[in-house]
Amino acid sequence: MAQNSKPADAVTPRLGKPLKRSFFNRSVHEVAPDLIGATLLVDGVGGIITEVEAYHHLDPAAHSFRGPTPRNRVMFGPPGFAYVYRSYGIHWCVNFVSEAEGSASAVLIRALQPTHGLPAMRRRRGLQDERALCSGPGKLTEALGITIKHNELPLDVPPFALHARLGNADIAAGVRIGITKAVDLPWRYGLKGSRFLSKPF
DNA sequence: ATAGCGATGTGCT
DNA sequence: GCACATCGCTATA
């Protein structure tokens, strides 16, 4: 065994340029597909975003649809901040606030292809299977250590780091998963053909 | 492969 | 009370 050999897990792809907060100051329907292929890291642990969903403030499925509450208030602030909420009393889910301040729109991050900090993710998830580490919104927050402590934090400042995707991506779109309102809107976006999705498109 | 179910915080009626 | 932007386990095929 050569001394300088590394496990496949340790291979870390080149990163694109850091995303500035202004990246999110656009329509949520532009931001969401542009996030596919970007890299999300929290304290250096994370991977390539493979699946997201857009939630617009006029969309009945959005948490902001009925106005501000203590839970969703960050959605009503400026873009480029994290909205973390508890799902089904058990899991954390993370969104990126988008559009102009007060528009209360956000992008739910649903799946990643793990690339950085695989040992930490495996430890937090209690799993080995790379494909299962971040293949769902509750799974990826557990793998990256995202909790309510990350709510309202800016996305261009540590512990968060976002890097734009390199080159083009083949983007698939489909209906959103697990919702009961506005079920027909095709606002789920993903990396076509990726093995790291919560469900195939 | 698909179905049922339990875990339970936050917001709604 | 009830619904919900979920997940992992169990049972059945």
mmCIF file of C-alpha atoms (C1' of nucleotides) in Angstrom:
data_model
loop_
_atom_site.group_PDB
_atom_site.id
_atom_site.type_symbol
_atom_site.label_atom_id
_atom_site.label_comp_id
_atom_site.label_asym_id
_atom_site.label_seq_id
_atom_site.Cartn_x
_atom_site.Cartn_y
_atom_site.Cartn_z
ATOM 1 C CA MET A 1 0.000 0.000 0.000
ATOM 2 C CA ALA A 2 1.560 3.281 -1.109
ATOM 3 C CA GLN A 3 1.927 5.863 1.632
ATOM 4 C CA ASN A 4 0.333 8.641 -0.383
ATOM 5 C CA SER A 5 -2.737 6.678 -1.500
ATOM 6 C CA LYS A 6 -6.127 7.934 -0.364
ATOM 7 C CA PRO A 7 -9.536 6.277 -0.175
ATOM 8 C CA ALA A 8 -11.946 7.231 -2.965
ATOM 9 C CA ASP A 9 -13.885 9.217 -0.376
ATOM 10 C CA ALA A 10 -11.018 11.657 0.015
ATOM 11 C CA VAL A 11 -11.175 12.802 -3.618
ATOM 12 C CA THR A 12 -12.430 16.382 -3.567
ATOM 13 C CA PRO A 13 -13.518 17.956 -6.868
ATOM 14 C CA ARG A 14 -12.391 21.464 -7.737
ATOM 15 C CA LEU A 15 -14.723 24.147 -6.398
ATOM 16 C CA GLY A 16 -16.341 26.953 -8.391
ATOM 17 C CA LYS A 17 -16.239 30.562 -7.291
ATOM 18 C CA PRO A 18 -17.879 31.390 -3.953
ATOM 19 C CA LEU A 19 -21.521 32.428 -4.271
ATOM 20 C CA LYS A 20 -22.205 35.899 -2.978
ATOM 21 C CA ARG A 21 -25.352 36.756 -1.104
ATOM 22 C CA SER A 22 -26.566 38.641 -4.195
ATOM 23 C CA PHE A 23 -26.857 35.302 -6.021
ATOM 24 C CA PHE A 24 -30.149 34.863 -4.166
ATOM 25 C CA ASN A 25 -31.562 38.292 -5.071
ATOM 26 C CA ARG A 26 -33.436 36.895 -8.092
ATOM 27 C CA SER A 27 -36.598 34.981 -8.834
ATOM 28 C CA VAL A 28 -36.723 31.758 -6.845
ATOM 29 C CA HIS A 29 -37.369 30.041 -10.186
ATOM 30 C CA GLU A 30 -33.956 31.183 -11.446
ATOM 31 C CA VAL A 31 -32.106 30.522 -8.201
ATOM 32 C CA ALA A 32 -33.441 26.981 -7.719
ATOM 33 C CA PRO A 33 -32.152 25.434 -10.982
ATOM 34 C CA ASP A 34 -28.910 27.430 -10.685
ATOM 35 C CA LEU A 35 -28.231 25.742 -7.344
ATOM 36 C CA ILE A 36 -28.133 22.318 -9.001
ATOM 37 C CA GLY A 37 -24.466 21.389 -9.312
ATOM 38 C CA ALA A 38 -23.350 23.988 -6.764
ATOM 39 C CA THR A 39 -21.410 22.767 -3.737
ATOM 40 C CA LEU A 40 -22.764 23.309 -0.222
ATOM 41 C CA LEU A 41 -20.414 22.971 2.738
ATOM 42 C CA VAL A 42 -21.057 23.431 6.455
ATOM 43 C CA ASP A 43 -17.822 23.578 8.421
ATOM 44 C CA GLY A 44 -16.165 21.977 5.407
ATOM 45 C CA VAL A 45 -18.574 19.034 5.198
ATOM 46 C CA GLY A 46 -21.029 18.607 2.331
ATOM 47 C CA GLY A 47 -21.266 18.039 -1.395
ATOM 48 C CA ILE A 48 -22.836 18.829 -4.738
ATOM 49 C CA ILE A 49 -26.480 19.876 -4.658
ATOM 50 C CA THR A 50 -28.474 17.392 -6.745
ATOM 51 C CA GLU A 51 -32.092 18.213 -5.849
ATOM 52 C CA VAL A 52 -34.014 21.299 -4.689
ATOM 53 C CA GLU A 53 -37.568 22.621 -4.586
ATOM 54 C CA ALA A 54 -38.783 26.207 -5.060
ATOM 55 C CA TYR A 55 -41.373 27.685 -2.692
ATOM 56 C CA HIS A 56 -42.885 31.007 -3.740
ATOM 57 C CA HIS A 57 -44.753 33.267 -1.341
ATOM 58 C CA LEU A 58 -47.939 33.085 -3.452
ATOM 59 C CA ASP A 59 -47.764 29.277 -3.420
ATOM 60 C CA PRO A 60 -50.149 27.625 -0.924
ATOM 61 C CA ALA A 61 -47.516 24.975 -0.157
ATOM 62 C CA ALA A 62 -45.024 27.603 1.074
ATOM 63 C CA HIS A 63 -44.613 28.116 4.819
ATOM 64 C CA SER A 64 -44.753 31.880 4.166
ATOM 65 C CA PHE A 65 -48.119 31.721 2.381
ATOM 66 C CA ARG A 66 -50.124 32.652 5.496
ATOM 67 C CA GLY A 67 -47.773 35.362 6.676
ATOM 68 C CA PRO A 68 -44.934 35.607 9.176
ATOM 69 C CA THR A 69 -44.713 33.429 12.297
ATOM 70 C CA PRO A 70 -41.865 32.911 14.759
ATOM 71 C CA ARG A 71 -40.784 29.877 12.738
ATOM 72 C CA ASN A 72 -40.721 31.376 9.244
ATOM 73 C CA ARG A 73 -39.793 34.993 9.943
ATOM 74 C CA VAL A 74 -36.388 34.745 8.253
ATOM 75 C CA MET A 75 -38.225 34.108 4.982
ATOM 76 C CA PHE A 76 -39.550 37.680 5.186
ATOM 77 C CA GLY A 77 -36.079 39.165 5.496
ATOM 78 C CA PRO A 78 -33.327 39.692 2.904
ATOM 79 C CA PRO A 79 -32.222 36.900 0.535
ATOM 80 C CA GLY A 80 -29.099 34.829 1.099
ATOM 81 C CA PHE A 81 -29.947 33.523 4.577
ATOM 82 C CA ALA A 82 -30.774 30.059 5.892
ATOM 83 C CA TYR A 83 -34.301 29.101 6.935
ATOM 84 C CA VAL A 84 -34.165 25.956 9.094
ATOM 85 C CA TYR A 85 -37.351 24.378 10.387
ATOM 86 C CA ARG A 86 -38.355 21.167 12.113
ATOM 87 C CA SER A 87 -40.210 18.678 9.956
ATOM 88 C CA TYR A 88 -42.688 16.208 11.432
ATOM 89 C CA GLY A 89 -41.324 17.006 14.868
ATOM 90 C CA ILE A 90 -38.168 14.999 14.125
ATOM 91 C CA HIS A 91 -35.987 16.265 11.296
ATOM 92 C CA TRP A 92 -34.417 19.548 10.345
ATOM 93 C CA CYS A 93 -34.826 20.915 6.829
ATOM 94 C CA VAL A 94 -32.837 23.797 5.331
ATOM 95 C CA ASN A 95 -33.938 26.425 2.805
ATOM 96 C CA PHE A 96 -32.120 29.303 1.145
ATOM 97 C CA VAL A 97 -34.137 32.538 1.269
ATOM 98 C CA SER A 98 -34.399 34.024 -2.233
ATOM 99 C CA GLU A 99 -35.899 36.935 -4.181
ATOM 100 C CA ALA A 100 -36.033 40.505 -2.907
ATOM 101 C CA GLU A 101 -36.361 41.286 0.806
ATOM 102 C CA GLY A 102 -39.914 40.674 1.962
ATOM 103 C CA SER A 103 -40.904 38.401 -0.927
ATOM 104 C CA ALA A 104 -40.743 35.427 1.454
ATOM 105 C CA SER A 105 -39.646 32.853 -1.103
ATOM 106 C CA ALA A 106 -37.082 30.111 -0.552
ATOM 107 C CA VAL A 107 -35.405 27.037 -2.017
ATOM 108 C CA LEU A 108 -35.568 23.763 -0.062
ATOM 109 C CA ILE A 109 -32.348 21.767 -0.340
ATOM 110 C CA ARG A 110 -33.402 18.136 -0.796
ATOM 111 C CA ALA A 111 -30.331 16.094 -1.744
ATOM 112 C CA LEU A 112 -26.557 16.226 -2.161
ATOM 113 C CA GLN A 113 -23.863 14.103 -3.702
ATOM 114 C CA PRO A 114 -21.423 13.777 -0.781
ATOM 115 C CA THR A 115 -17.915 14.998 -1.669
ATOM 116 C CA HIS A 116 -16.365 16.581 1.448
ATOM 117 C CA GLY A 117 -16.088 15.121 4.944
ATOM 118 C CA LEU A 118 -17.461 11.650 4.234
ATOM 119 C CA PRO A 119 -16.238 10.219 7.583
ATOM 120 C CA ALA A 120 -18.071 12.949 9.530
ATOM 121 C CA MET A 121 -21.246 12.347 7.535
ATOM 122 C CA ARG A 122 -21.084 8.599 8.051
ATOM 123 C CA ARG A 123 -20.588 9.074 11.777
ATOM 124 C CA ARG A 124 -23.500 11.510 12.137
ATOM 125 C CA ARG A 125 -25.826 9.349 10.040
ATOM 126 C CA GLY A 126 -24.720 6.021 11.454
ATOM 127 C CA LEU A 127 -24.567 4.689 7.890
ATOM 128 C CA GLN A 128 -21.889 3.664 5.413
ATOM 129 C CA ASP A 129 -23.814 3.796 2.123
ATOM 130 C CA GLU A 130 -22.707 6.957 0.339
ATOM 131 C CA ARG A 131 -25.942 7.129 -1.633
ATOM 132 C CA ALA A 132 -28.064 7.182 1.527
ATOM 133 C CA LEU A 133 -26.119 9.858 3.403
ATOM 134 C CA CYS A 134 -27.776 12.945 1.880
ATOM 135 C CA SER A 135 -30.622 11.606 -0.313
ATOM 136 C CA GLY A 136 -33.410 13.591 1.357
ATOM 137 C CA PRO A 137 -33.943 16.926 3.122
ATOM 138 C CA GLY A 138 -33.849 15.465 6.625
ATOM 139 C CA LYS A 139 -30.928 13.197 5.828
ATOM 140 C CA LEU A 140 -28.640 15.915 4.510
ATOM 141 C CA THR A 141 -29.178 18.198 7.500
ATOM 142 C CA GLU A 142 -28.221 15.340 9.796
ATOM 143 C CA ALA A 143 -25.135 14.550 7.683
ATOM 144 C CA LEU A 144 -24.006 18.205 7.634
ATOM 145 C CA GLY A 145 -24.893 18.904 11.262
ATOM 146 C CA ILE A 146 -27.481 21.554 10.384
ATOM 147 C CA THR A 147 -29.876 22.389 13.234
ATOM 148 C CA ILE A 148 -31.942 25.337 14.445
ATOM 149 C CA LYS A 149 -28.619 26.955 15.421
ATOM 150 C CA HIS A 150 -28.101 27.615 11.705
ATOM 151 C CA ASN A 151 -31.458 29.357 11.256
ATOM 152 C CA GLU A 152 -31.108 32.977 10.073
ATOM 153 C CA LEU A 153 -27.368 32.632 9.361
ATOM 154 C CA PRO A 154 -25.974 34.217 6.151
ATOM 155 C CA LEU A 155 -24.994 31.734 3.469
ATOM 156 C CA ASP A 156 -21.774 33.470 2.350
ATOM 157 C CA VAL A 157 -20.129 33.425 5.799
ATOM 158 C CA PRO A 158 -18.751 30.455 7.772
ATOM 159 C CA PRO A 159 -19.891 27.926 8.852
ATOM 160 C CA PHE A 160 -21.689 28.029 5.495
ATOM 161 C CA ALA A 161 -19.834 28.000 2.174
ATOM 162 C CA LEU A 162 -21.415 27.810 -1.280
ATOM 163 C CA HIS A 163 -19.528 27.416 -4.537
ATOM 164 C CA ALA A 164 -21.042 27.849 -8.007
ATOM 165 C CA ARG A 165 -21.161 24.843 -10.275
ATOM 166 C CA LEU A 166 -18.454 24.473 -12.875
ATOM 167 C CA GLY A 167 -19.778 24.383 -16.430
ATOM 168 C CA ASN A 168 -23.275 23.377 -17.453
ATOM 169 C CA ALA A 169 -25.678 20.934 -15.868
ATOM 170 C CA ASP A 170 -28.492 18.873 -17.361
ATOM 171 C CA ILE A 171 -31.449 19.874 -15.189
ATOM 172 C CA ALA A 172 -34.620 17.836 -14.723
ATOM 173 C CA ALA A 173 -37.873 19.298 -13.387
ATOM 174 C CA GLY A 174 -40.890 17.635 -11.831
ATOM 175 C CA VAL A 175 -43.593 17.952 -9.209
ATOM 176 C CA ARG A 176 -42.585 18.488 -5.603
ATOM 177 C CA ILE A 177 -42.471 15.654 -3.091
ATOM 178 C CA GLY A 178 -44.380 15.132 0.125
ATOM 179 C CA ILE A 179 -46.696 18.134 -0.097
ATOM 180 C CA THR A 180 -50.487 18.228 -0.051
ATOM 181 C CA LYS A 181 -51.151 21.694 -1.541
ATOM 182 C CA ALA A 182 -50.312 22.923 -5.062
ATOM 183 C CA VAL A 183 -49.195 19.386 -5.846
ATOM 184 C CA ASP A 184 -49.050 19.871 -9.638
ATOM 185 C CA LEU A 185 -46.546 22.743 -9.809
ATOM 186 C CA PRO A 186 -43.300 21.451 -11.431
ATOM 187 C CA TRP A 187 -40.992 23.244 -9.040
ATOM 188 C CA ARG A 188 -38.690 20.366 -8.105
ATOM 189 C CA TYR A 189 -35.329 20.559 -9.875
ATOM 190 C CA GLY A 190 -32.577 17.982 -10.060
ATOM 191 C CA LEU A 191 -29.396 16.844 -11.707
ATOM 192 C CA LYS A 192 -30.577 14.587 -14.520
ATOM 193 C CA GLY A 193 -29.413 10.997 -14.119
ATOM 194 C CA SER A 194 -27.841 11.541 -10.688
ATOM 195 C CA ARG A 195 -27.725 8.544 -8.339
ATOM 196 C CA PHE A 196 -27.909 10.904 -5.331
ATOM 197 C CA LEU A 197 -31.588 11.907 -5.347
ATOM 198 C CA SER A 198 -34.390 11.388 -2.844
ATOM 199 C CA LYS A 199 -36.368 9.884 -5.766
ATOM 200 C CA PRO A 200 -35.738 9.600 -9.505
ATOM 201 C CA PHE A 201 -37.329 12.205 -11.778
ATOM 202 C "C1'" DA B 1 -41.208 -3.460 -4.595
ATOM 203 C "C1'" DT B 2 -44.686 -1.449 -2.010
ATOM 204 C "C1'" DA B 3 -47.483 -0.389 2.279
ATOM 205 C "C1'" DG B 4 -48.225 0.737 6.990
ATOM 206 C "C1'" DC B 5 -46.686 2.987 10.962
ATOM 207 C "C1'" DG B 6 -44.470 5.476 14.881
ATOM 208 C "C1'" DA B 7 -41.574 9.279 16.177
ATOM 209 C "C1'" DT B 8 -43.450 14.479 17.628
ATOM 210 C "C1'" DG B 9 -42.439 20.400 17.118
ATOM 211 C "C1'" DT B 10 -44.945 24.100 15.092
ATOM 212 C "C1'" DG B 11 -48.923 26.262 13.362
ATOM 213 C "C1'" DC B 12 -53.550 26.040 12.341
ATOM 214 C "C1'" DT B 13 -58.916 25.645 13.499
ATOM 215 C "C1'" DG C 1 -57.567 18.537 18.473
ATOM 216 C "C1'" DC C 2 -55.368 17.884 13.572
ATOM 217 C "C1'" DA C 3 -52.098 18.524 9.618
ATOM 218 C "C1'" DC C 4 -47.569 18.451 8.075
ATOM 219 C "C1'" DA C 5 -41.964 20.568 2.601
ATOM 220 C "C1'" DT C 6 -39.720 13.087 6.660
ATOM 221 C "C1'" DC C 7 -37.424 8.940 7.730
ATOM 222 C "C1'" DG C 8 -36.432 4.173 8.943
ATOM 223 C "C1'" DC C 9 -38.289 0.063 10.450
ATOM 224 C "C1'" DT C 10 -41.408 -3.867 9.795
ATOM 225 C "C1'" DA C 11 -44.388 -6.791 7.213
ATOM 226 C "C1'" DT C 12 -46.004 -8.766 3.136
ATOM 227 C "C1'" DA C 13 -45.082 -10.141 -2.138
#
